[in-house]
């Protein structure tokens, strides 16, 4: 299955003048979102249309931007926090080779975002993808959070709504992996294939921040 890249935002930015922003302000906003994860039942449920026009970020990228601490575990692995889910300017902000000007323009896009959409992986029940011999279909549980301040873009953002979202390996890939896993240990090739399949499923199924094409 081919990976499906998700465009960075719902609004057209090519026809807008680029503005510079404060890179330090990005860290402040990121930390605020990191520290304000909505508890179950507190924020209303998001609908697909609530995400359209937002600035997308994986939770791993948000943690890196906000200098947050995180474990080196499955939920914070690159393969389940793919760069394709991030706004391109977020990747610029994390690029040590990016110029000061490029980072300033990227900060401008970040701090002037109307709202943010954070793809937060909460549990990776994916034994075969992680090299553990447990022949069952993998399930990834996430929370997709909208943070915003409608009247003051770029100011401290609060959780507007959130949505629990789960996805699994395809049945075909799971059946294939189970058939191939007839030894004491999971073949690293099989584990990698399962991770790739989960990444592709995430990119395919994650609610988009761009309008659906007609």
XYZ file of C-alpha atoms in Angstrom:
214
model
C 0.000 0.000 0.000
C 1.427 3.379 -0.960
C 1.765 6.065 1.668
C -0.744 8.879 1.350
C 0.723 12.255 2.178
C -1.578 14.646 3.992
C -1.191 18.304 2.930
C -0.169 20.693 5.637
C -3.216 22.875 5.986
C -6.750 23.501 4.893
C -6.277 27.086 3.727
C -4.267 28.214 0.741
C -1.068 29.873 1.895
C 0.613 30.392 -1.487
C -1.367 33.587 -2.125
C -0.529 35.081 1.279
C 2.627 37.031 2.090
C 5.051 35.140 4.299
C 5.579 36.679 7.696
C 8.283 36.000 10.219
C 7.519 34.876 13.740
C 9.275 34.346 17.034
C 10.755 30.853 17.285
C 10.719 31.093 21.087
C 6.962 31.684 20.907
C 6.561 28.330 19.160
C 8.049 26.566 22.171
C 5.674 28.422 24.528
C 2.599 27.430 22.514
C 3.787 23.844 22.134
C 4.368 23.520 25.882
C 0.906 24.868 26.563
C -0.663 22.204 24.350
C 1.532 19.472 25.858
C 0.344 20.438 29.340
C -3.332 20.672 28.386
C -4.452 17.275 27.148
C -8.232 17.061 27.608
C -9.462 14.420 30.000
C -12.066 11.928 28.745
C -15.516 13.475 28.616
C -14.341 17.033 29.260
C -13.911 18.305 25.698
C -16.740 17.736 23.192
C -16.278 15.219 20.387
C -14.685 16.548 17.210
C -16.231 15.894 13.820
C -14.214 15.543 10.617
C -15.107 19.061 9.532
C -13.764 20.513 12.796
C -10.222 19.682 11.687
C -10.403 21.331 8.256
C -8.104 24.348 8.010
C -5.941 23.412 10.985
C -2.202 23.213 11.455
C -1.391 19.491 11.843
C 1.183 18.020 14.209
C 2.022 14.574 15.466
C 2.306 14.466 19.227
C 5.970 13.510 18.892
C 6.685 16.662 16.881
C 4.730 18.735 19.398
C 6.874 17.291 22.204
C 10.058 18.102 20.324
C 8.931 21.664 19.602
C 7.980 22.165 23.246
C 11.138 20.528 24.606
C 8.920 18.001 26.375
C 10.098 14.749 27.907
C 8.917 11.442 26.466
C 9.722 7.764 26.644
C 11.506 5.866 23.902
C 8.505 3.593 23.423
C 6.166 2.519 20.633
C 3.775 5.426 21.145
C 6.614 7.878 20.493
C 8.297 6.041 17.622
C 8.802 7.757 14.274
C 6.920 5.069 12.357
C 3.662 5.790 14.195
C 4.289 9.556 14.249
C 5.048 9.946 10.536
C 6.355 13.222 9.180
C 3.611 13.178 6.537
C 1.128 14.113 9.278
C 3.074 17.276 10.157
C 2.808 20.692 8.583
C 6.001 21.193 6.518
C 6.866 24.299 8.525
C 6.945 22.193 11.700
C 9.640 20.049 10.116
C 11.594 23.200 9.263
C 11.453 24.272 12.907
C 13.007 20.942 13.908
C 15.640 20.932 11.168
C 19.055 21.796 12.620
C 20.256 22.704 9.126
C 17.449 25.205 8.436
C 18.529 28.839 8.192
C 17.471 31.436 10.736
C 15.258 33.093 8.116
C 13.549 29.817 7.210
C 12.899 29.079 10.870
C 11.514 32.572 11.415
C 9.092 32.171 8.502
C 8.122 28.711 9.778
C 7.506 30.223 13.211
C 5.308 32.835 11.570
C 3.127 30.139 10.031
C 2.946 28.278 13.331
C 2.103 31.249 15.542
C -0.467 32.595 13.089
C -2.307 29.303 12.684
C -6.056 29.560 13.229
C -5.931 26.372 15.273
C -3.909 23.180 15.678
C -4.733 19.513 15.103
C -2.593 17.155 17.197
C -2.423 13.450 16.322
C -1.671 11.831 19.675
C -0.956 8.078 19.835
C -2.122 6.805 23.229
C -1.594 3.059 22.956
C 0.148 0.783 20.457
C -1.181 -2.737 20.964
C 0.931 -4.029 18.106
C 2.925 -7.069 19.273
C 3.999 -8.429 15.888
C 4.989 -4.951 14.674
C 7.160 -4.695 17.778
C 8.732 -8.110 17.321
C 6.664 -9.930 19.948
C 5.177 -13.276 19.022
C 1.506 -12.726 19.798
C -0.526 -13.644 16.718
C -3.311 -11.097 16.803
C -4.258 -8.098 14.717
C -2.527 -4.895 15.848
C -4.594 -1.958 17.099
C -3.392 1.626 17.510
C -5.480 3.883 19.757
C -5.180 7.632 19.319
C -6.740 10.887 20.365
C -6.981 13.641 17.766
C -7.191 16.979 19.531
C -8.142 20.396 18.199
C -6.497 23.270 20.058
C -7.568 26.807 19.317
C -8.444 30.305 20.362
C -10.866 31.526 17.732
C -10.516 35.222 18.542
C -6.741 35.343 18.976
C -4.758 33.135 16.591
C -1.310 32.357 17.919
C -2.263 33.019 21.529
C -2.378 30.348 24.229
C -4.553 27.612 22.846
C -7.098 25.494 24.679
C -8.584 22.109 23.748
C -11.648 22.857 21.639
C -12.663 19.255 21.008
C -11.136 15.796 20.816
C -11.893 12.491 19.160
C -10.866 8.953 20.049
C -9.688 7.189 16.905
C -8.401 3.627 16.444
C -7.095 1.712 13.451
C -5.618 -1.697 12.736
C -3.393 -3.587 10.359
C -5.205 -4.825 7.292
C -6.552 -8.361 7.676
C -4.513 -9.482 4.686
C -1.257 -8.218 6.199
C -2.088 -9.696 9.610
C -2.921 -13.083 8.102
C 0.325 -12.984 6.130
C 2.354 -12.129 9.249
C 0.747 -14.884 11.307
C 1.458 -17.402 8.554
C 5.092 -16.289 8.378
C 5.584 -16.328 12.151
C 6.002 -20.058 12.695
C 9.299 -19.756 14.582
C 10.140 -18.854 18.175
C 10.879 -15.231 17.234
C 9.201 -12.772 14.884
C 11.267 -12.270 11.735
C 12.496 -8.624 11.655
C 11.276 -8.424 8.045
C 7.773 -9.355 9.186
C 7.860 -6.826 12.047
C 8.998 -4.072 9.667
C 6.242 -4.952 7.195
C 3.654 -4.726 9.962
C 4.948 -1.314 11.034
C 4.900 -0.078 7.439
C 1.332 -1.304 7.060
C 0.231 0.495 10.231
C 1.900 3.700 9.082
C 0.114 3.477 5.748
C -3.219 2.803 7.455
C -2.713 5.820 9.733
C -1.974 8.101 6.802
C -4.928 6.724 4.868
C -7.520 6.886 7.635
C -6.524 9.860 9.810
C -9.024 12.727 9.605
C -7.682 15.271 7.140
C -7.080 18.984 7.659
C -7.738 19.695 3.976
C -11.197 19.798 2.394
C -12.291 16.657 0.609
C -11.849 16.913 -3.165
C -14.997 16.640 -5.203
